[in-house]
Coordinates of C-alpha atoms in Angstrom, one line a residue:
M209 CA -30.0 -65.2 -63.6
K210 CA -31.2 -63.7 -60.3
K211 CA -28.7 -65.4 -58.5
L212 CA -25.9 -64.5 -60.6
L213 CA -27.0 -60.9 -60.3
V214 CA -27.2 -61.3 -56.7
S215 CA -23.5 -62.8 -56.9
L216 CA -22.3 -59.8 -58.8
A217 CA -23.9 -57.3 -56.7
V218 CA -22.8 -58.9 -53.2
L219 CA -18.9 -58.8 -55.1
I220 CA -19.5 -55.4 -56.2
V221 CA -20.4 -54.5 -52.7
I222 CA -17.6 -56.3 -51.2
A223 CA -14.9 -54.8 -53.4
L224 CA -16.3 -51.0 -52.9
V225 CA -15.7 -52.0 -48.9
L226 CA -12.1 -52.9 -49.5
I227 CA -10.6 -51.1 -52.5
G228 CA -10.2 -47.7 -53.1
R229 CA -8.7 -45.0 -55.3
I230 CA -5.4 -43.8 -54.5
D231 CA -5.1 -40.4 -52.8
R232 CA -3.3 -38.4 -55.2
T233 CA -3.7 -35.0 -53.8
P234 CA -0.6 -32.7 -53.6
I235 CA 0.9 -33.5 -50.5
H236 CA 2.3 -29.9 -49.7
S237 CA -1.2 -29.0 -49.8
T238 CA -2.8 -31.7 -47.3
E239 CA -3.7 -31.1 -43.5
E240 CA -1.8 -33.7 -42.4
Y241 CA 1.1 -31.8 -44.1
K242 CA 0.3 -28.5 -42.1
V243 CA -0.2 -30.3 -39.2
T244 CA 3.1 -32.2 -38.9
M245 CA 5.2 -28.8 -40.3
D246 CA 3.7 -27.0 -37.2
N247 CA 5.1 -30.2 -35.1
V248 CA 8.5 -29.0 -36.5
H249 CA 8.2 -25.6 -35.4
E250 CA 7.3 -26.7 -32.1
T251 CA 10.3 -29.2 -32.0
V252 CA 12.8 -26.2 -33.1
K253 CA 11.7 -24.2 -30.4
K254 CA 12.5 -26.9 -28.1
L255 CA 15.7 -27.2 -29.0
N256 CA 16.5 -23.4 -29.1
K257 CA 15.3 -23.0 -25.8
A258 CA 17.3 -25.8 -24.5
I259 CA 19.8 -24.6 -21.8
P260 CA 23.3 -25.7 -23.1
S261 CA 25.6 -27.5 -20.9
Q262 CA 28.9 -26.8 -19.1
D263 CA 30.0 -30.1 -18.0
T264 CA 32.3 -32.7 -19.5
L265 CA 30.3 -35.5 -21.3
L266 CA 29.7 -39.0 -19.4
V267 CA 29.4 -42.0 -21.4
G268 CA 28.4 -45.2 -20.9
W269 CA 27.8 -48.6 -22.9
S270 CA 26.6 -52.3 -22.7
S271 CA 25.2 -55.4 -24.4
E272 CA 22.8 -58.0 -23.5
C273 CA 22.3 -61.1 -25.5
I274 CA 18.5 -61.4 -27.0
I275 CA 18.4 -64.9 -27.8
P276 CA 15.9 -66.6 -25.6
K277 CA 16.8 -70.2 -24.4
G278 CA 14.8 -73.1 -25.2
E279 CA 12.1 -71.2 -27.5
P280 CA 12.4 -72.1 -31.5
L281 CA 11.6 -68.3 -32.7
P282 CA 11.2 -68.0 -36.5
L283 CA 13.6 -66.4 -38.8
A284 CA 12.7 -62.6 -39.8
G285 CA 13.4 -61.6 -43.3
Y286 CA 12.6 -62.7 -46.9
G287 CA 8.8 -63.2 -45.9
F288 CA 7.5 -65.9 -43.8
R289 CA 9.9 -68.7 -42.4
G290 CA 10.3 -71.1 -39.8
P291 CA 12.4 -71.5 -36.8
Y292 CA 15.5 -71.2 -36.7
R293 CA 18.2 -74.1 -36.9
M294 CA 21.5 -72.9 -35.8
V295 CA 23.2 -70.0 -34.3
R296 CA 25.7 -68.5 -36.5
D297 CA 26.6 -65.4 -34.1
S298 CA 24.7 -64.1 -31.1
L299 CA 22.1 -61.5 -31.4
Y300 CA 22.4 -58.3 -29.2
A301 CA 20.7 -55.3 -27.6
R302 CA 23.6 -52.6 -27.7
A303 CA 23.2 -49.6 -25.4
F304 CA 24.7 -45.9 -25.3
S305 CA 24.2 -43.5 -22.4
F306 CA 25.2 -39.6 -22.9
D307 CA 24.6 -37.6 -20.0
D308 CA 25.8 -33.9 -20.9
G309 CA 24.8 -32.7 -16.6
I310 CA 21.4 -31.3 -18.1
R311 CA 19.6 -34.1 -20.1
E312 CA 20.4 -37.6 -20.6
S313 CA 19.7 -39.5 -24.2
I314 CA 20.0 -43.2 -25.1
V315 CA 21.0 -45.1 -27.9
L316 CA 19.5 -48.3 -28.3
T317 CA 20.2 -50.9 -31.2
L318 CA 18.9 -54.6 -31.6
D319 CA 20.4 -57.6 -34.1
L320 CA 16.8 -57.7 -35.3
M321 CA 15.5 -56.4 -39.0
I322 CA 13.6 -53.6 -37.2
F323 CA 12.8 -52.2 -33.8
P324 CA 9.8 -54.1 -33.1
I325 CA 7.0 -51.7 -32.2
E326 CA 6.2 -53.9 -29.3
V327 CA 9.0 -54.4 -27.5
R328 CA 8.9 -50.2 -27.7
K329 CA 5.6 -50.1 -26.2
R330 CA 6.9 -52.6 -23.3
L331 CA 10.1 -50.7 -22.6
E332 CA 7.8 -47.2 -21.7
T333 CA 6.5 -48.7 -18.7
K334 CA 9.7 -50.5 -18.1
L335 CA 12.0 -47.4 -18.2
N336 CA 9.5 -44.7 -16.1
T337 CA 11.0 -47.0 -13.3
I338 CA 14.2 -45.3 -13.9
G339 CA 13.8 -42.1 -14.3
L340 CA 13.4 -42.4 -18.2
T341 CA 10.7 -42.5 -21.0
T342 CA 11.0 -43.5 -24.9
D343 CA 11.6 -40.0 -25.5
D344 CA 15.0 -40.1 -24.3
V345 CA 16.0 -43.0 -26.8
M346 CA 17.4 -43.5 -30.0
F347 CA 15.9 -46.9 -31.4
S348 CA 17.6 -48.7 -34.4
A349 CA 18.5 -51.5 -35.7
T350 CA 20.8 -53.8 -37.7
H351 CA 18.1 -55.0 -40.5
T352 CA 19.8 -58.3 -40.6
H353 CA 17.4 -60.5 -42.6
N354 CA 18.5 -63.6 -40.6
G355 CA 17.2 -62.3 -37.1
M356 CA 14.7 -63.5 -34.6
G357 CA 11.0 -62.7 -35.7
G358 CA 8.0 -63.5 -33.1
F359 CA 7.9 -60.0 -31.6
D360 CA 4.8 -58.2 -33.9
P361 CA 1.1 -60.0 -32.6
S362 CA -0.8 -57.9 -35.5
A363 CA -2.2 -59.9 -38.4
I364 CA 0.8 -58.3 -40.8
G365 CA 3.3 -59.1 -38.1
N366 CA 2.7 -62.6 -38.0
A367 CA 2.5 -63.0 -41.7
A368 CA 5.7 -61.7 -42.3
M369 CA 7.8 -61.9 -39.0
G370 CA 6.7 -65.4 -37.9
L371 CA 4.2 -66.3 -35.3
F372 CA 3.8 -63.9 -32.1
S373 CA 6.2 -65.3 -29.2
E374 CA 5.2 -63.9 -25.6
V375 CA 8.5 -65.4 -24.6
G376 CA 10.8 -63.9 -27.5
T377 CA 9.4 -60.6 -27.4
N378 CA 9.9 -60.3 -23.4
K379 CA 13.6 -61.7 -23.9
I380 CA 14.2 -58.8 -25.8
T381 CA 12.9 -56.2 -23.9
E382 CA 14.4 -57.4 -21.0
A383 CA 17.5 -57.4 -22.5
S384 CA 17.2 -54.2 -23.8
F385 CA 16.2 -53.1 -20.3
K386 CA 19.1 -54.3 -18.9
A387 CA 21.4 -52.9 -21.4
I388 CA 20.4 -49.6 -20.9
V389 CA 20.5 -50.2 -17.1
E390 CA 24.2 -51.3 -17.2
A391 CA 25.1 -48.7 -19.7
R392 CA 24.0 -45.6 -17.1
K393 CA 25.5 -47.7 -14.5
H394 CA 29.3 -47.6 -16.2
K395 CA 29.5 -43.8 -17.0
S396 CA 32.4 -42.0 -17.4
K397 CA 34.0 -38.7 -18.8
G398 CA 34.6 -38.7 -22.4
S399 CA 33.8 -37.0 -25.5
V400 CA 32.2 -37.7 -29.1
G401 CA 33.7 -36.9 -32.7
F402 CA 32.1 -37.6 -36.3
L403 CA 33.2 -40.6 -38.4
K404 CA 33.0 -40.3 -42.2
S405 CA 34.6 -42.2 -44.6
E406 CA 33.3 -43.7 -48.2
S407 CA 33.0 -47.5 -49.2
P408 CA 31.2 -47.1 -53.1
E409 CA 32.4 -50.7 -53.8
W410 CA 30.3 -52.5 -51.6
V411 CA 26.6 -50.6 -51.8
N412 CA 24.6 -51.0 -55.0
N413 CA 21.0 -49.7 -55.7
R414 CA 19.2 -52.5 -56.1
I415 CA 15.9 -51.2 -57.4
V416 CA 17.8 -49.4 -60.3
H417 CA 20.3 -51.0 -62.3
N418 CA 23.5 -48.5 -62.0
G419 CA 21.4 -46.1 -60.1
R420 CA 22.5 -43.7 -57.7
K421 CA 23.9 -44.5 -54.6
E422 CA 24.6 -43.2 -51.1
N423 CA 28.1 -44.5 -50.2
S424 CA 28.9 -43.1 -47.0
I425 CA 30.5 -45.0 -44.0
R426 CA 28.6 -42.5 -40.8
G427 CA 29.4 -43.0 -37.2
I428 CA 30.2 -41.8 -34.1
K429 CA 33.5 -41.8 -32.2
I430 CA 33.3 -42.0 -28.4
T431 CA 36.5 -41.8 -26.3
R432 CA 36.5 -42.1 -22.4
E433 CA 39.4 -40.6 -19.7
D434 CA 39.2 -44.1 -18.4
G435 CA 41.5 -45.1 -21.7
K436 CA 38.3 -47.2 -22.8
N437 CA 36.3 -46.2 -26.8
A438 CA 33.6 -47.1 -28.5
A439 CA 32.2 -46.3 -31.6
I440 CA 28.5 -46.2 -33.7
V441 CA 28.4 -46.9 -36.9
T442 CA 26.0 -47.3 -40.0
Y443 CA 25.9 -47.8 -43.9
N444 CA 23.4 -47.8 -46.1
A445 CA 23.6 -51.2 -47.9
H446 CA 21.1 -53.6 -46.3
P447 CA 22.5 -57.0 -44.9
T448 CA 21.3 -59.8 -47.3
N449 CA 24.4 -61.8 -47.8
I450 CA 23.1 -64.5 -46.6
E451 CA 20.7 -66.3 -48.7
M452 CA 17.1 -67.0 -47.6
N453 CA 18.1 -71.0 -47.6
Y454 CA 20.4 -70.6 -44.9
W455 CA 17.9 -71.2 -41.6
I456 CA 20.4 -69.5 -39.1
L457 CA 20.7 -66.6 -36.5
S458 CA 23.5 -64.2 -37.8
R459 CA 23.9 -60.3 -37.7
D460 CA 25.3 -60.6 -41.5
Y461 CA 27.9 -58.2 -42.1
P462 CA 26.9 -55.6 -39.6
G463 CA 27.8 -58.4 -36.8
A464 CA 31.5 -59.3 -38.8
W465 CA 32.2 -55.2 -38.6
V466 CA 31.4 -55.1 -35.4
S467 CA 33.4 -57.7 -34.3
Y468 CA 36.4 -56.3 -36.5
L469 CA 36.2 -53.1 -34.9
E470 CA 36.4 -54.3 -31.1
A471 CA 38.8 -56.9 -32.0
S472 CA 41.2 -53.8 -32.8
D473 CA 43.9 -51.6 -30.5
K474 CA 41.5 -48.9 -31.0
I475 CA 37.9 -49.8 -29.8
D476 CA 36.5 -51.8 -27.2
F477 CA 32.9 -51.6 -27.8
A478 CA 31.0 -50.9 -31.3
A479 CA 27.4 -51.4 -32.7
F480 CA 25.5 -50.6 -36.0
C481 CA 22.6 -49.1 -36.6
A482 CA 21.0 -49.6 -40.2
G483 CA 21.1 -46.6 -42.3
M484 CA 19.9 -45.4 -45.4
V485 CA 19.2 -48.8 -46.5
A486 CA 15.9 -48.5 -48.8
S487 CA 16.7 -49.1 -52.6
H488 CA 20.4 -49.7 -50.9
G489 CA 21.9 -54.0 -51.2
P490 CA 25.1 -54.8 -50.5
A491 CA 27.7 -55.4 -53.3
D492 CA 31.1 -56.9 -53.4
P493 CA 34.0 -56.4 -55.7
N494 CA 35.6 -59.7 -55.3
H495 CA 32.4 -61.4 -56.8
N496 CA 32.6 -64.1 -54.1
H497 CA 30.2 -66.8 -54.3
D498 CA 30.8 -67.7 -50.8
C499 CA 27.8 -65.5 -48.9
F500 CA 30.0 -65.9 -45.5
S501 CA 33.2 -65.2 -46.9
R502 CA 31.3 -62.1 -48.2
L503 CA 30.1 -60.9 -45.3
E504 CA 33.3 -61.3 -43.5
N505 CA 35.1 -59.9 -46.4
M506 CA 32.6 -56.5 -45.9
G507 CA 32.5 -56.2 -42.6
K508 CA 36.8 -56.4 -42.7
V509 CA 36.8 -53.5 -45.4
L510 CA 34.6 -51.1 -43.4
S511 CA 36.0 -51.7 -40.3
D512 CA 39.6 -50.3 -42.1
S513 CA 37.3 -47.3 -43.1
I514 CA 36.7 -46.6 -39.6
L515 CA 40.3 -47.1 -38.3
N516 CA 42.3 -45.8 -40.9
I517 CA 40.7 -42.0 -39.8
W518 CA 40.0 -43.0 -36.2
D519 CA 43.3 -41.3 -34.5
K520 CA 42.3 -37.9 -36.7
T521 CA 39.0 -37.8 -36.1
P522 CA 38.9 -35.0 -33.4
T523 CA 36.4 -34.8 -30.4
Q524 CA 34.7 -32.3 -28.0
A525 CA 34.0 -33.3 -24.1
V526 CA 31.6 -30.3 -23.6
V527 CA 28.7 -31.0 -25.6
N528 CA 25.1 -30.8 -25.6
T529 CA 22.8 -34.2 -26.1
I530 CA 19.2 -33.8 -26.4
I531 CA 16.8 -35.7 -28.5
Q532 CA 13.3 -34.7 -29.8
K533 CA 11.0 -36.5 -31.5
T534 CA 8.6 -34.4 -34.0
P535 CA 5.1 -36.7 -34.9
I536 CA 4.0 -37.5 -38.0
D537 CA 0.6 -36.9 -39.2
F538 CA 0.2 -39.4 -41.9
R539 CA -2.6 -39.9 -44.7
P540 CA -5.0 -42.6 -44.7
S541 CA -2.9 -46.2 -45.7
Q542 CA -2.1 -46.4 -49.3
V543 CA -1.0 -50.2 -49.9
R544 CA -1.3 -50.4 -53.3
I545 CA -3.3 -53.3 -55.3
E546 CA -2.6 -51.8 -58.7
K547 CA -1.2 -48.3 -60.2
H548 CA -4.7 -46.8 -59.1
L549 CA -5.9 -48.8 -56.5
K550 CA -5.4 -50.1 -52.9
V551 CA -6.6 -51.5 -49.9
R552 CA -8.9 -49.2 -47.6
D553 CA -7.6 -48.1 -44.7
W554 CA -9.2 -49.8 -42.0
V555 CA -8.5 -53.0 -43.3
F556 CA -4.5 -51.7 -43.2
R557 CA -5.5 -51.1 -39.8
S558 CA -7.1 -53.6 -38.8
A559 CA -4.5 -56.4 -39.7
S560 CA -1.3 -53.8 -38.8
G561 CA -2.5 -51.2 -36.5
G562 CA -2.1 -48.3 -38.8
L563 CA 0.2 -45.8 -39.4
E564 CA 2.2 -44.0 -36.9
G565 CA 5.4 -42.4 -36.0
D566 CA 8.2 -39.6 -35.6
I567 CA 11.5 -38.2 -36.8
T568 CA 13.7 -38.5 -34.4
L569 CA 16.7 -36.0 -33.7
L570 CA 19.2 -36.7 -31.7
K571 CA 21.6 -33.9 -31.4
L572 CA 25.2 -34.5 -30.0
G573 CA 27.0 -31.4 -29.7
N574 CA 27.3 -30.3 -33.8
I575 CA 26.3 -33.9 -35.0
N576 CA 22.7 -34.3 -36.1
W577 CA 21.5 -37.6 -36.3
F578 CA 18.3 -38.6 -37.4
A579 CA 16.1 -41.4 -37.5
S580 CA 13.0 -42.3 -39.6
P581 CA 10.3 -44.8 -38.9
S582 CA 10.7 -46.8 -41.9
D583 CA 13.4 -48.1 -44.3
I584 CA 14.7 -44.8 -45.8
S585 CA 16.4 -44.3 -48.7
G586 CA 19.7 -42.7 -49.0
E587 CA 19.1 -41.0 -52.7
I588 CA 16.8 -38.4 -50.4
A589 CA 19.6 -37.9 -48.5
I590 CA 21.0 -36.9 -52.0
D591 CA 18.3 -35.0 -53.2
Y592 CA 18.1 -32.8 -50.4
E593 CA 21.7 -32.1 -50.2
Y594 CA 21.6 -32.5 -46.3
D595 CA 25.8 -32.5 -46.2
K596 CA 26.0 -29.3 -47.8
L597 CA 23.2 -27.8 -45.4
V598 CA 24.7 -29.0 -42.4
K599 CA 28.5 -27.9 -43.3
Q600 CA 27.0 -24.4 -44.0
K601 CA 26.5 -24.5 -39.9
N602 CA 29.8 -26.1 -39.3
E603 CA 27.7 -29.5 -38.4
H604 CA 27.4 -32.8 -39.4
F605 CA 24.8 -35.0 -40.4
M606 CA 23.4 -38.9 -40.2
L607 CA 20.5 -40.7 -40.7
T608 CA 19.2 -44.3 -40.2
S609 CA 15.9 -46.5 -40.7
F610 CA 13.6 -48.2 -37.8
N611 CA 13.1 -46.0 -35.0
G612 CA 10.7 -47.9 -33.4
N613 CA 7.9 -47.5 -35.5
Y614 CA 7.3 -48.6 -38.7
V615 CA 5.8 -47.6 -41.8
G616 CA 7.2 -49.0 -44.7
Y617 CA 9.6 -48.2 -47.8
I618 CA 10.4 -44.3 -47.9
T619 CA 11.9 -44.0 -51.6
C620 CA 12.2 -41.3 -54.3
D621 CA 8.7 -39.9 -55.2
A622 CA 9.6 -40.4 -59.0
Y623 CA 9.8 -44.0 -58.7
Y624 CA 6.3 -44.4 -57.0
D625 CA 4.4 -44.7 -60.9
T626 CA 7.5 -45.7 -63.0
L627 CA 9.0 -48.8 -61.2
E628 CA 7.3 -52.4 -60.3
S629 CA 10.0 -53.3 -57.5
F630 CA 8.9 -54.9 -54.3
E631 CA 10.2 -51.7 -52.5
I632 CA 8.1 -49.4 -54.7
R633 CA 4.8 -51.3 -55.0
E634 CA 4.3 -53.8 -51.9
M635 CA 6.3 -52.1 -49.3
N636 CA 5.0 -48.3 -49.4
W637 CA 2.0 -48.4 -47.5
V638 CA 1.9 -44.5 -47.2
G639 CA 1.4 -43.4 -51.2
P640 CA 2.9 -40.7 -53.5
E641 CA 4.7 -38.0 -52.4
Y642 CA 6.2 -39.4 -49.0
G643 CA 10.1 -39.2 -49.9
A644 CA 9.2 -35.3 -50.2
Y645 CA 7.2 -35.2 -47.0
F646 CA 9.8 -36.7 -45.2
G647 CA 12.8 -34.8 -46.8
D648 CA 11.1 -31.7 -46.0
I649 CA 11.1 -32.3 -42.5
I650 CA 14.8 -33.5 -42.1
K651 CA 15.6 -30.1 -44.3
E652 CA 13.4 -28.0 -42.0
L653 CA 15.1 -29.1 -38.9
I654 CA 18.6 -29.0 -40.6
E655 CA 17.9 -25.2 -41.4
N656 CA 15.8 -23.7 -37.9

């Protein structure tokens, strides 16, 4: 009996050490919210003090393959998988340099599931050698679920993205840095414009049957005086056309989209950045059972949507290009065990490194491009009516995911206690009301 009581006591102590209750303090009343809103106001001050450019914009771009030779890297996507067995299409780092004569802003997107935190950290040192910092870079990824893994040394990273590879991580870092260097080296006078179209038939709400979805195709049109043109495009559907039983490297539909754009007579270079993908999956109006035909068809339709509006999309040559990053102050992590219980924060921090991130804003003329340290849902943009807010200022809005940190899924707060999907339960690491938290940050930055 005594042994039983001792065992029960030990189990209770272990449970108390490892498990806590979900913090449901209203987010707007927290110190973290106040600190972050102070950070937002500091960002606004910096933007308002920025010296306007009077020079013609200089733009350059470049790409580099990120696949290391002879290293059997694991696949990242659909949970833990082993090494890839073949390459269907190569994976790249694609970089753009926008120089307004006063400031230089870099866009860097990778054909990976997320932008690796470890790669971002390593790039900081390398960028310092060419007069840049990671504060000058808008990070993104295509979110392909058939890209390389092995780039996250944390316990969670090893479990979710495959065993850490120094060779693979170093290759991604070196290729990213070289793409940035080459993009800067080949700048030429140019202009930029905002691309926007709709494609509702190729995206669905993957957590609510017939639920709301943000259908937009958004992007940046780039033209140069040397006759070269480029595009940065974004869409809100997860790149999950290829099923998990194919152990191949592929860019999924973003790769097909980019290839079709570059094969046209209008665009020489293109890149994709994952949009508001949380709660959004790919659809197929043709009901094609072959996943490779499906992704090719999707890429072609999305490409045509851009090409059809290309010529009538105006551009500006004299624009300001400014990147500002607003740090987010996070409450202790809230990885749920059940409705009211969570893993204690010290456990999560030990396994992952903890919660850290910012809302990145790239202002490119009248384009407000925001990026989140997460998967973020297009339903938040619908709720906050961001397009309506920017229209009042004769500006444009776009929002992408995976900006160099990662804090899980940010979805509508109404789902937190009503849905039991993987996105809402296992992949929400921050707790309730963070849809409103992130939504408020972006809204304040737009309005002020």
